[in-house]
Short mmCIF file of C-alpha atoms in Angstrom, two decimals:
data_model
loop_
_atom_site.label_atom_id
_atom_site.label_comp_id
_atom_site.label_asym_id
_atom_site.label_seq_id
_atom_site.Cartn_x
_atom_site.Cartn_y
_atom_site.Cartn_z
CA MET A 1 72.81 49.81 -18.30
CA ASN A 2 69.23 49.19 -19.31
CA ALA A 3 68.35 50.89 -22.59
CA SER A 4 65.08 52.81 -22.57
CA ARG A 5 63.54 54.16 -25.76
CA PRO A 6 65.55 56.42 -28.01
CA ARG A 7 63.99 57.68 -31.21
CA GLY A 8 64.14 56.07 -34.57
CA GLY A 9 65.05 52.43 -34.63
CA PRO A 10 64.45 48.87 -33.43
CA ILE A 11 67.20 49.26 -30.83
CA SER A 12 64.59 51.06 -28.76
CA GLU A 13 62.81 47.75 -28.22
CA ILE A 14 65.85 45.90 -26.87
CA PRO A 15 66.74 45.76 -23.16
CA ILE A 16 70.53 45.97 -23.48
CA GLU A 17 72.25 45.28 -20.18
CA LEU A 18 75.95 46.23 -19.99
CA ASP A 19 77.65 45.34 -16.72
CA ARG A 20 80.77 47.46 -16.39
CA SER A 21 81.93 45.49 -13.35
CA ALA A 22 81.90 42.13 -15.18
CA ALA A 23 85.02 40.41 -16.50
CA ILE A 24 83.32 39.98 -19.89
CA PRO A 25 84.28 42.87 -22.20
CA LEU A 26 81.53 45.36 -23.04
CA ALA A 27 81.88 44.63 -26.76
CA VAL A 28 81.21 40.93 -26.13
CA GLN A 29 78.24 41.75 -23.89
CA LEU A 30 76.77 44.01 -26.57
CA ALA A 31 77.30 41.47 -29.35
CA ASP A 32 75.67 38.77 -27.21
CA ALA A 33 72.64 40.99 -26.51
CA LEU A 34 72.10 41.88 -30.17
CA ARG A 35 72.65 38.28 -31.29
CA ALA A 36 70.14 37.00 -28.76
CA SER A 37 67.61 39.60 -29.87
CA ALA A 38 68.00 38.53 -33.50
CA ALA A 39 67.76 34.84 -32.59
CA SER A 40 64.61 35.38 -30.51
CA GLY A 41 62.86 37.54 -33.10
CA VAL A 42 62.97 40.83 -31.18
CA LEU A 43 65.13 42.03 -34.05
CA ARG A 44 63.91 40.85 -37.45
CA ALA A 45 65.52 40.55 -40.85
CA GLY A 46 65.58 44.00 -42.45
CA ASP A 47 65.59 45.95 -39.19
CA ARG A 48 68.02 48.84 -39.37
CA LEU A 49 70.51 49.27 -36.54
CA PRO A 50 71.90 52.60 -35.34
CA SER A 51 75.33 53.72 -36.46
CA THR A 52 78.22 52.70 -34.24
CA ARG A 53 78.59 56.32 -33.19
CA GLY A 54 74.89 56.73 -32.42
CA LEU A 55 74.72 53.50 -30.45
CA ALA A 56 77.89 54.40 -28.53
CA GLY A 57 76.36 57.73 -27.48
CA TYR A 58 73.09 56.10 -26.53
CA LEU A 59 74.79 53.42 -24.38
CA GLN A 60 77.43 55.84 -23.08
CA VAL A 61 80.34 53.66 -24.18
CA SER A 62 83.25 54.28 -26.52
CA ARG A 63 82.73 53.83 -30.24
CA THR A 64 85.42 51.11 -30.10
CA VAL A 65 82.96 48.97 -28.13
CA THR A 66 80.11 49.28 -30.61
CA ALA A 67 82.40 48.90 -33.64
CA ALA A 68 83.90 45.70 -32.23
CA ALA A 69 80.43 44.27 -31.53
CA TYR A 70 79.23 45.09 -35.06
CA GLU A 71 82.40 43.58 -36.56
CA GLN A 72 81.76 40.34 -34.71
CA LEU A 73 78.11 40.13 -35.74
CA HIS A 74 78.96 41.00 -39.34
CA ALA A 75 81.53 38.20 -39.47
CA GLU A 76 78.98 35.74 -38.06
CA GLY A 77 76.36 36.77 -40.62
CA TRP A 78 73.81 38.31 -38.25
CA ILE A 79 74.08 41.81 -39.73
CA VAL A 80 75.02 43.29 -43.08
CA GLY A 81 76.20 46.76 -44.08
CA ARG A 82 74.71 48.39 -47.17
CA HIS A 83 76.72 51.18 -48.68
CA GLY A 84 75.03 54.53 -48.12
CA SER A 85 72.09 52.94 -46.31
CA GLY A 86 73.31 51.67 -42.94
CA THR A 87 73.52 48.40 -41.06
CA PHE A 88 70.69 45.88 -41.14
CA VAL A 89 69.77 42.63 -39.43
CA THR A 90 69.78 39.57 -41.67
CA THR A 91 68.82 36.02 -40.74
CA SER A 92 69.79 34.70 -44.18
CA PRO A 93 73.23 36.16 -44.99
CA PRO A 94 74.24 35.71 -48.65
CA GLY A 95 76.89 33.06 -49.23
CA ALA A 96 76.87 31.98 -45.59
CA VAL A 97 74.82 30.06 -43.11
CA ARG A 98 73.18 31.51 -40.07
CA PRO A 99 75.24 30.31 -37.10
CA ALA A 100 73.59 27.81 -34.84
CA GLU A 101 72.33 29.38 -31.68
CA PRO A 102 74.41 28.74 -28.56
CA ALA A 103 73.45 25.66 -26.60
CA PRO A 104 70.35 26.58 -24.61
CA ARG A 105 70.52 26.72 -20.85
CA PRO A 106 66.94 26.07 -19.74
CA ARG A 107 66.06 25.86 -16.07
CA THR A 108 64.76 23.10 -13.89
CA GLY A 109 62.90 25.01 -11.21
CA ASP A 110 65.39 27.66 -10.14
CA ARG A 111 68.47 25.70 -11.16
CA ARG A 112 70.37 26.28 -14.40
CA LEU A 113 71.06 23.11 -16.35
CA LEU A 114 74.76 22.23 -16.25
CA ASP A 115 76.10 22.24 -19.81
CA LEU A 116 77.63 18.86 -20.71
CA THR A 117 77.25 19.20 -24.48
CA PRO A 118 80.35 18.73 -26.66
CA GLY A 119 82.26 21.63 -28.14
CA ALA A 120 82.06 24.06 -25.21
CA PRO A 121 85.39 25.63 -24.12
CA TRP A 122 87.00 25.82 -20.67
CA VAL A 123 86.25 29.49 -20.01
CA HIS A 124 86.44 29.05 -16.23
CA GLY A 125 90.20 28.67 -16.53
CA LEU A 126 90.80 31.95 -18.33
CA ASP A 127 92.99 34.37 -16.39
CA ARG A 128 90.51 37.25 -16.10
CA ALA A 129 93.22 39.84 -15.48
CA ALA A 130 95.06 38.77 -18.64
CA TRP A 131 91.76 38.66 -20.54
CA ARG A 132 90.86 42.21 -19.52
CA ARG A 133 94.38 43.46 -20.31
CA ALA A 134 94.27 41.95 -23.79
CA TRP A 135 90.93 43.61 -24.53
CA ARG A 136 92.16 46.97 -23.26
CA VAL A 137 95.20 46.82 -25.54
CA ALA A 138 93.01 45.71 -28.45
CA ALA A 139 90.64 48.63 -27.83
CA ASP A 140 93.55 51.09 -27.81
CA ALA A 141 94.55 50.16 -31.37
CA PRO A 142 93.78 52.93 -33.89
CA PRO A 143 90.85 52.32 -36.22
CA LEU A 144 91.72 50.68 -39.51
CA ILE A 145 91.48 52.90 -42.58
CA ARG A 146 90.80 49.87 -44.74
CA PRO A 147 89.77 46.36 -43.71
CA GLN A 148 92.51 43.74 -43.57
CA ARG A 149 90.72 41.10 -45.59
CA ALA A 150 93.47 38.50 -45.14
CA GLY A 151 93.68 39.27 -41.43
CA LEU A 152 95.98 41.44 -39.39
CA PRO A 153 99.63 40.75 -40.30
CA GLU A 154 100.58 40.43 -36.64
CA TYR A 155 97.78 37.90 -36.09
CA ARG A 156 98.86 35.76 -39.02
CA THR A 157 102.45 35.82 -37.74
CA VAL A 158 101.30 34.74 -34.27
CA ILE A 159 99.27 31.91 -35.82
CA VAL A 160 102.41 30.64 -37.60
CA GLU A 161 104.15 30.44 -34.21
CA HIS A 162 101.09 28.89 -32.54
CA LEU A 163 100.84 26.14 -35.15
CA LEU A 164 104.53 25.32 -34.83
CA ARG A 165 104.51 25.28 -31.02
CA HIS A 166 101.18 23.58 -30.36
CA ARG A 167 100.42 21.55 -33.51
CA GLY A 168 103.86 20.73 -34.86
CA LEU A 169 103.04 22.43 -38.17
CA ALA A 170 105.90 24.38 -39.73
CA VAL A 171 104.04 26.73 -42.06
CA VAL A 172 106.16 27.40 -45.13
CA ASP A 173 105.73 29.55 -48.21
CA ARG A 174 102.96 28.24 -50.42
CA PRO A 175 104.44 25.63 -52.75
CA ASP A 176 102.39 26.80 -55.73
CA ASP A 177 102.77 30.56 -55.07
CA PRO A 178 105.68 31.44 -52.78
CA GLY A 179 105.37 34.64 -50.76
CA PRO A 180 107.80 36.73 -48.75
CA SER A 181 107.01 35.02 -45.41
CA PRO A 182 105.28 31.93 -43.97
CA ALA A 183 102.45 34.16 -42.74
CA ASP A 184 101.44 34.57 -46.40
CA ALA A 185 100.29 30.94 -46.29
CA VAL A 186 97.79 31.81 -43.53
CA LEU A 187 94.45 33.60 -43.72
CA ALA A 188 92.55 34.82 -40.70
CA THR A 189 88.96 33.58 -40.55
CA ALA A 190 85.94 34.30 -38.39
CA GLY A 191 85.91 30.65 -37.26
CA THR A 192 85.47 27.23 -38.79
CA THR A 193 81.86 27.56 -39.94
CA ALA A 194 82.53 30.94 -41.50
CA ALA A 195 85.59 29.51 -43.28
CA VAL A 196 83.58 26.59 -44.67
CA ALA A 197 80.94 29.04 -45.90
CA GLU A 198 83.65 31.06 -47.65
CA LEU A 199 85.05 27.95 -49.32
CA ALA A 200 81.55 27.07 -50.50
CA SER A 201 81.21 30.53 -52.08
CA SER A 202 84.68 30.89 -53.57
CA VAL A 203 86.61 27.69 -54.26
CA LEU A 204 83.52 25.54 -54.77
CA ARG A 205 80.61 26.20 -57.11
CA PRO A 206 76.85 25.57 -56.81
CA GLY A 207 76.18 21.95 -57.68
CA ASP A 208 79.63 20.73 -56.59
CA ARG A 209 79.64 17.62 -54.43
CA VAL A 210 81.35 17.52 -51.03
CA ALA A 211 81.56 14.45 -48.80
CA VAL A 212 81.15 15.13 -45.07
CA GLU A 213 81.72 12.68 -42.24
CA ASP A 214 78.50 11.01 -41.11
CA PRO A 215 77.87 11.46 -38.24
CA GLY A 216 79.58 14.81 -38.45
CA TYR A 217 79.53 18.53 -37.80
CA GLN A 218 76.11 19.71 -38.92
CA ARG A 219 77.01 23.40 -39.00
CA ALA A 220 79.54 22.57 -41.71
CA VAL A 221 76.82 20.68 -43.57
CA GLY A 222 74.56 23.72 -43.29
CA ALA A 223 77.28 26.10 -44.46
CA LEU A 224 77.95 24.00 -47.54
CA ARG A 225 74.29 23.58 -48.44
CA ALA A 226 73.70 27.31 -48.04
CA GLY A 227 76.32 27.79 -50.77
CA GLY A 228 74.46 25.46 -53.13
CA ILE A 229 76.77 22.51 -52.51
CA GLU A 230 75.46 18.93 -52.66
CA VAL A 231 76.53 17.23 -49.43
CA LEU A 232 77.13 13.48 -49.45
CA PRO A 233 77.57 11.34 -46.32
CA ALA A 234 81.00 9.79 -45.77
CA PRO A 235 80.85 6.86 -43.31
CA VAL A 236 83.08 6.73 -40.23
CA ASP A 237 83.95 4.10 -37.67
CA ALA A 238 85.53 4.29 -34.20
CA ASP A 239 88.82 5.42 -35.77
CA GLY A 240 87.35 8.11 -38.01
CA LEU A 241 86.77 8.53 -41.73
CA LEU A 242 86.58 5.34 -43.85
CA VAL A 243 88.72 6.43 -46.77
CA ASP A 244 87.69 3.55 -49.05
CA GLU A 245 84.01 4.48 -48.62
CA ILE A 246 84.28 8.14 -49.59
CA PRO A 247 81.88 8.75 -52.52
CA THR A 248 83.42 9.21 -55.95
CA GLY A 249 83.04 12.26 -58.17
CA ILE A 250 83.47 14.79 -55.38
CA GLN A 251 85.22 18.15 -55.33
CA ALA A 252 86.11 18.02 -51.61
CA VAL A 253 85.84 15.99 -48.43
CA TYR A 254 85.37 17.51 -44.98
CA CYS A 255 86.81 15.65 -42.00
CA SER A 256 88.05 16.10 -38.41
CA PRO A 257 90.99 13.67 -38.15
CA ALA A 258 92.45 14.81 -34.81
CA HIS A 259 89.23 14.02 -32.89
CA GLN A 260 86.35 13.03 -35.14
CA TYR A 261 83.24 15.03 -34.33
CA PRO A 262 81.24 13.65 -32.63
CA LEU A 263 82.48 10.02 -32.25
CA GLY A 264 85.96 11.04 -31.11
CA GLY A 265 88.17 8.75 -33.22
CA ARG A 266 91.75 9.68 -34.17
CA LEU A 267 92.35 8.92 -37.83
CA PRO A 268 95.20 6.36 -38.07
CA ALA A 269 98.36 7.31 -39.95
CA GLU A 270 97.79 4.80 -42.74
CA ARG A 271 94.34 6.23 -43.44
CA ARG A 272 95.76 9.75 -43.49
CA VAL A 273 98.30 8.74 -46.11
CA ALA A 274 95.62 6.93 -48.11
CA LEU A 275 93.30 9.95 -47.96
CA VAL A 276 95.95 12.34 -49.28
CA ARG A 277 96.91 9.88 -52.02
CA ARG A 278 93.28 9.51 -53.10
CA ALA A 279 92.76 13.29 -53.10
CA ARG A 280 95.70 13.70 -55.47
CA GLU A 281 94.62 10.85 -57.72
CA GLN A 282 90.99 12.00 -57.95
CA ASP A 283 91.68 15.74 -57.82
CA PHE A 284 89.65 16.80 -54.80
CA LEU A 285 90.40 19.00 -51.79
CA ILE A 286 90.55 17.82 -48.18
CA ILE A 287 89.08 20.24 -45.64
CA GLU A 288 90.83 19.39 -42.36
CA ASP A 289 88.88 20.70 -39.35
CA ASP A 290 91.37 20.80 -36.47
CA TYR A 291 88.81 22.21 -34.05
CA ASP A 292 90.40 20.94 -30.82
CA GLY A 293 93.73 19.57 -32.03
CA GLU A 294 95.61 21.24 -29.16
CA LEU A 295 94.09 18.66 -26.76
CA ARG A 296 95.63 15.18 -26.72
CA PHE A 297 96.00 12.69 -23.84
CA ASP A 298 98.49 9.86 -23.33
CA VAL A 299 99.00 9.26 -27.06
CA ALA A 300 101.68 10.21 -29.55
CA PRO A 301 100.86 12.94 -32.09
CA LEU A 302 99.79 11.94 -35.56
CA PRO A 303 100.81 13.94 -38.66
CA LEU A 304 98.41 16.66 -39.70
CA LEU A 305 96.87 16.14 -43.11
CA VAL A 306 98.23 19.51 -44.22
CA VAL A 307 101.75 18.24 -43.49
CA LEU A 308 101.19 15.14 -45.62
CA GLY A 309 99.47 17.00 -48.47
CA PRO A 310 99.99 20.76 -48.46
CA ASP A 311 98.97 20.85 -52.12
CA VAL A 312 95.51 19.32 -51.52
CA VAL A 313 94.63 20.15 -47.90
CA VAL A 314 92.81 23.18 -46.49
CA HIS A 315 93.64 23.24 -42.78
CA LEU A 316 91.15 25.05 -40.51
CA GLY A 317 91.71 26.02 -36.89
CA THR A 318 89.77 28.07 -34.37
CA THR A 319 90.05 29.85 -31.03
CA SER A 320 86.53 28.68 -30.12
CA LYS A 321 87.64 25.61 -28.17
CA ILE A 322 90.87 26.90 -26.63
CA LEU A 323 89.49 30.30 -25.56
CA THR A 324 85.90 31.26 -26.45
CA PRO A 325 83.76 31.39 -29.60
CA THR A 326 82.95 35.04 -28.86
CA LEU A 327 86.38 36.03 -30.22
CA GLY A 328 85.26 35.10 -33.73
CA ALA A 329 88.82 34.24 -34.72
CA GLY A 330 90.26 31.30 -36.62
CA TRP A 331 92.74 30.52 -39.37
CA MET A 332 93.16 28.79 -42.70
CA VAL A 333 96.36 27.26 -44.11
CA ALA A 334 95.88 26.26 -47.72
CA PRO A 335 97.39 26.12 -51.20
CA GLY A 336 97.83 29.50 -52.88
CA ARG A 337 95.03 28.90 -55.38
CA VAL A 338 92.59 28.40 -52.48
CA LEU A 339 93.77 31.41 -50.50
CA GLY A 340 93.61 33.55 -53.62
CA ALA A 341 90.04 32.49 -54.37
CA VAL A 342 88.93 33.20 -50.80
CA GLN A 343 90.56 36.64 -50.81
CA GLU A 344 88.98 37.49 -54.16
CA TYR A 345 85.59 36.48 -52.75
CA ARG A 346 86.15 38.69 -49.70
CA ASP A 347 87.08 41.64 -51.90
CA LEU A 348 83.95 41.22 -54.03
CA ALA A 349 81.65 40.62 -51.07
CA GLY A 350 83.20 43.32 -48.89
CA ALA A 351 83.65 40.69 -46.18
CA GLY A 352 86.44 39.74 -43.84
CA PRO A 353 87.16 38.48 -40.33
CA PRO A 354 86.73 40.94 -37.44
CA ALA A 355 89.94 42.54 -36.19
CA ALA A 356 89.03 42.81 -32.50
CA GLY A 357 89.29 39.09 -31.73
CA GLN A 358 92.54 38.84 -33.68
CA ARG A 359 94.06 41.64 -31.59
CA VAL A 360 93.03 39.96 -28.35
CA PHE A 361 94.60 36.68 -29.46
CA VAL A 362 97.82 38.47 -30.42
CA GLU A 363 98.08 40.15 -27.02
CA LEU A 364 97.44 36.91 -25.16
CA ALA A 365 100.14 35.19 -27.21
CA ARG A 366 102.69 38.02 -26.94
CA HIS A 367 102.69 38.04 -23.16
CA GLY A 368 102.70 34.26 -22.73
CA ASP A 369 99.15 34.21 -21.37
CA LEU A 370 97.95 31.95 -24.17
CA GLY A 371 100.65 29.36 -23.54
CA ARG A 372 99.99 29.39 -19.79
CA HIS A 373 96.26 29.00 -20.41
CA LEU A 374 96.79 26.04 -22.73
CA ARG A 375 99.03 24.31 -20.18
CA ARG A 376 96.48 24.83 -17.40
CA MET A 377 93.68 23.66 -19.66
CA ARG A 378 95.51 20.46 -20.62
CA ARG A 379 96.22 19.62 -16.99
CA GLU A 380 92.68 20.34 -15.84
CA LEU A 381 90.92 18.53 -18.68
CA ALA A 382 93.31 15.56 -18.51
CA ALA A 383 92.42 15.15 -14.83
CA ARG A 384 88.67 15.48 -15.51
CA ARG A 385 88.83 13.04 -18.38
CA LEU A 386 90.65 10.46 -16.22
CA ARG A 387 88.15 10.74 -13.38
CA LEU A 388 85.18 10.60 -15.76
CA VAL A 389 86.43 7.55 -17.64
CA GLN A 390 87.35 5.76 -14.43
CA ALA A 391 84.00 6.50 -12.80
CA LEU A 392 82.10 5.21 -15.83
CA GLY A 393 84.43 2.24 -16.27
CA ASP A 394 83.97 1.21 -12.65
CA GLN A 395 80.30 0.67 -13.50
CA GLY A 396 81.13 -1.27 -16.66
CA ILE A 397 80.07 1.60 -18.93
CA GLU A 398 81.83 1.82 -22.31
CA VAL A 399 83.53 5.08 -23.28
CA LEU A 400 84.78 6.03 -26.75
CA GLY A 401 86.89 8.91 -28.06
CA ASP A 402 88.74 9.66 -24.83
CA GLU A 403 92.26 10.00 -26.28
CA ALA A 404 91.79 13.60 -27.40
CA GLY A 405 89.51 16.62 -27.28
CA ALA A 406 87.14 17.64 -24.49
CA HIS A 407 84.30 15.19 -24.90
CA VAL A 408 83.79 11.43 -24.79
CA VAL A 409 81.03 9.25 -26.23
CA ILE A 410 78.91 6.82 -24.23
CA PRO A 411 77.27 4.38 -26.68
CA LEU A 412 73.61 3.46 -26.18
CA ALA A 413 71.58 0.65 -27.68
CA SER A 414 68.76 2.61 -29.32
CA ALA A 415 67.06 5.91 -29.99
CA ALA A 416 64.68 5.11 -27.14
CA ALA A 417 67.65 4.80 -24.80
CA GLU A 418 68.87 8.22 -25.96
CA ARG A 419 65.49 9.72 -25.14
CA ARG A 420 65.34 8.07 -21.70
CA VAL A 421 68.83 9.29 -20.80
CA ALA A 422 67.97 12.80 -22.01
CA ALA A 423 64.87 12.84 -19.80
CA LYS A 424 66.87 11.64 -16.79
CA ALA A 425 69.51 14.29 -17.49
CA GLU A 426 66.98 17.12 -17.58
CA ALA A 427 65.46 15.96 -14.33
CA ALA A 428 68.94 15.91 -12.79
CA GLY A 429 69.76 19.40 -14.06
CA LEU A 430 72.22 18.23 -16.74
CA LEU A 431 72.14 19.42 -20.36
CA ILE A 432 73.35 16.70 -22.75
CA ASP A 433 73.48 15.94 -26.46
CA GLY A 434 72.56 12.86 -28.51
CA LEU A 435 74.35 11.20 -31.42
CA ALA A 436 71.23 10.85 -33.56
CA ARG A 437 71.04 14.55 -34.48
CA HIS A 438 74.58 14.52 -35.91
CA TYR A 439 73.57 12.29 -38.84
CA GLN A 440 72.56 13.59 -42.24
CA GLY A 441 70.07 10.78 -42.66
CA THR A 442 69.02 7.74 -40.65
CA PRO A 443 71.21 7.29 -37.55
CA ARG A 444 73.29 4.12 -37.40
CA LEU A 445 74.65 4.58 -33.88
CA PHE A 446 73.10 5.98 -30.72
CA GLY A 447 74.67 7.45 -27.64
CA VAL A 448 75.69 10.61 -25.83
CA PRO A 449 78.72 12.75 -26.74
CA LEU A 450 79.47 14.14 -23.29
CA GLY A 451 81.45 17.36 -22.92
CA TYR A 452 83.37 17.99 -19.70
CA ALA A 453 85.01 21.39 -20.26
CA ALA A 454 82.25 23.97 -19.79
CA CYS A 455 81.56 23.46 -16.08
CA SER A 456 83.63 24.76 -13.20
CA PRO A 457 85.73 22.33 -11.10
CA ALA A 458 83.16 22.43 -8.31
CA GLU A 459 80.30 21.79 -10.74
CA PHE A 460 82.17 18.88 -12.30
CA ASP A 461 82.85 17.30 -8.89
CA ALA A 462 79.21 17.63 -7.88
CA ALA A 463 77.89 16.31 -11.20
CA LEU A 464 80.14 13.26 -11.58
CA PRO A 465 77.97 10.84 -9.52
CA GLU A 466 74.87 12.09 -11.34
CA ILE A 467 76.57 11.55 -14.71
CA VAL A 468 77.32 7.95 -13.83
CA ASP A 469 73.74 7.43 -12.64
CA LEU A 470 72.42 8.67 -16.00
CA PHE A 471 73.77 5.65 -17.80
CA ALA A 472 73.07 2.98 -15.21
CA GLY A 473 71.19 0.21 -16.97
CA GLU A 474 71.18 2.12 -20.27
CA ALA A 475 74.73 2.18 -21.62
CA ARG A 476 75.90 -0.43 -24.07
CA ARG A 477 78.26 -2.91 -22.46
CA PRO A 478 81.84 -3.16 -23.80
CA ALA A 479 82.63 -6.07 -26.08
CA GLY A 480 83.88 -9.04 -24.07
CA SER A 481 82.10 -7.97 -20.86
CA ASP A 482 79.99 -10.33 -18.79
CA ALA A 483 76.80 -8.69 -19.96
CA GLY A 484 74.48 -11.11 -21.63
#
C-alpha cells in the first residue's frame, strides 16, 4: 500500500509500498523502506517514528510485522529506542557503525545494472514456499516478555548443529567457563559487522590496537574505528594473512582465513598454526570472520582457527551469504570471558540481536529446507564458477581466489585499468567492484573482485560473454604466459 499522510510524525513523508502478493515478507519490505528513507535523508537523525502499534494500524498490517521490522533496524543501528520517549532515527548509533548501504543498482537507460559485486547471496535459489512458511511460523511465535540478549535458545542449538554439519566444528562447553550445554558457547549476533562493533565496545577499549587484513573488509574497519579502536594494516598475499608481518603490540587481529576478503586466498594450515601460536605468546585475540565458509570447491577442508585455538579465537558466522542479509542473524563462538563481556555490554546498552531472523533460520533448519538450499547453492555456484574460470582462462585471463566463496579476483595492472574496466562495465550494464577501495591506505594491487551469486541463471548465461569482453586487453597475464 502507498502511505498517505497521517498526523504527527515523519512517517507521513514516506511512500511505503507493501506488496502483499510478493514472496518477500512484509516485515522485510517495511524494514527496507525505512532503511532506504534513512539512507537517502528522507528520515533524518532525531526523527521520531510511530509506535509499532500505531504504524501497524496505519499500514493495516499485524503488529508482528512492524515489531519485526523495528527489531531488524534497531539491531543494524538505524533506529534507537529511548525509554519513555519512543523510537528515533539515528545515523550515528553509539558503540556501533552505520551499516554500509546496499550495493547501488543504478540504471543504464531502462536497464538495471546486473550486480557482479562480491558478497551478494544467491537469493534466486531460495525455495519461496519454504521461505514464506518459515516467516509465517516465526510470526506466530508469542511476543517475548524480555529480550533474549544471548539469542533464542533454539537458535543457538540449531547453530551448534549447523556448525558441526557444515563447518566441521564440534562446539563444546567453554574451556574457561563450562556451561550445561554446547549452545552456551554460542551467542546470536545481528551479523558480522554488528558483532565486530560489539567486540569493539565490550572486549576492547578505546585506544586498543587491532590489526586488520589489508586489503580487507572495510565495514569491519569502520566498526572498530567507531568504537575508538586504532586499526593497523596487516599485509596479505595470494594465500591470505602474512602471520610474520602482523604488527606487534596489538590486542586483536581480524582475518578471513576460509576465503580472504577480497583477494580470495585460503590461509594454509601452517600459517593457521603459527597464527594461533603467536596469539597465545603475545596475548591477543584472533577474530575469525567465516563469512562464506560453507562454500568450498574441489579442495580439502582446512581446520578452523577456533578449532586450533578455542582459548584465543572469536569465531564469527553469518546468514548473509547463505540466505540473505535481511535476516540480520549471525553467531559468535568464543571463550567464556569474551561471551561474558559481550553479554554484559548488551545488558548495559539494552541491545541484542533481533529474534525474527533467528526464528526464520530455526524453521528452515528444522524442516531440512536449509540443508537442501545449501546443497542446491553449492551445485549451482560450483557450475557457475567453473564456467566463469574456463571462459576467462580460454582468453588467457588470470583468475585468483576461485577455490572457495562466491567471488573470484581478476588482477589488473593499474588503477587506470580499474577505471577503464569499470567504465566498460557500466556501459555494458554490469555493476562491478574494484580492489583499490578495499585498502586502508595506498593500494598495492589492482583488479576486480567479481561476484557471481547475485544474478539469476539466465542473467549469468547472458552476461558471461560480456564479462569476458570487459577484461580483454586489460587483465594482467598469468606468470609464465606468452605475454611480453
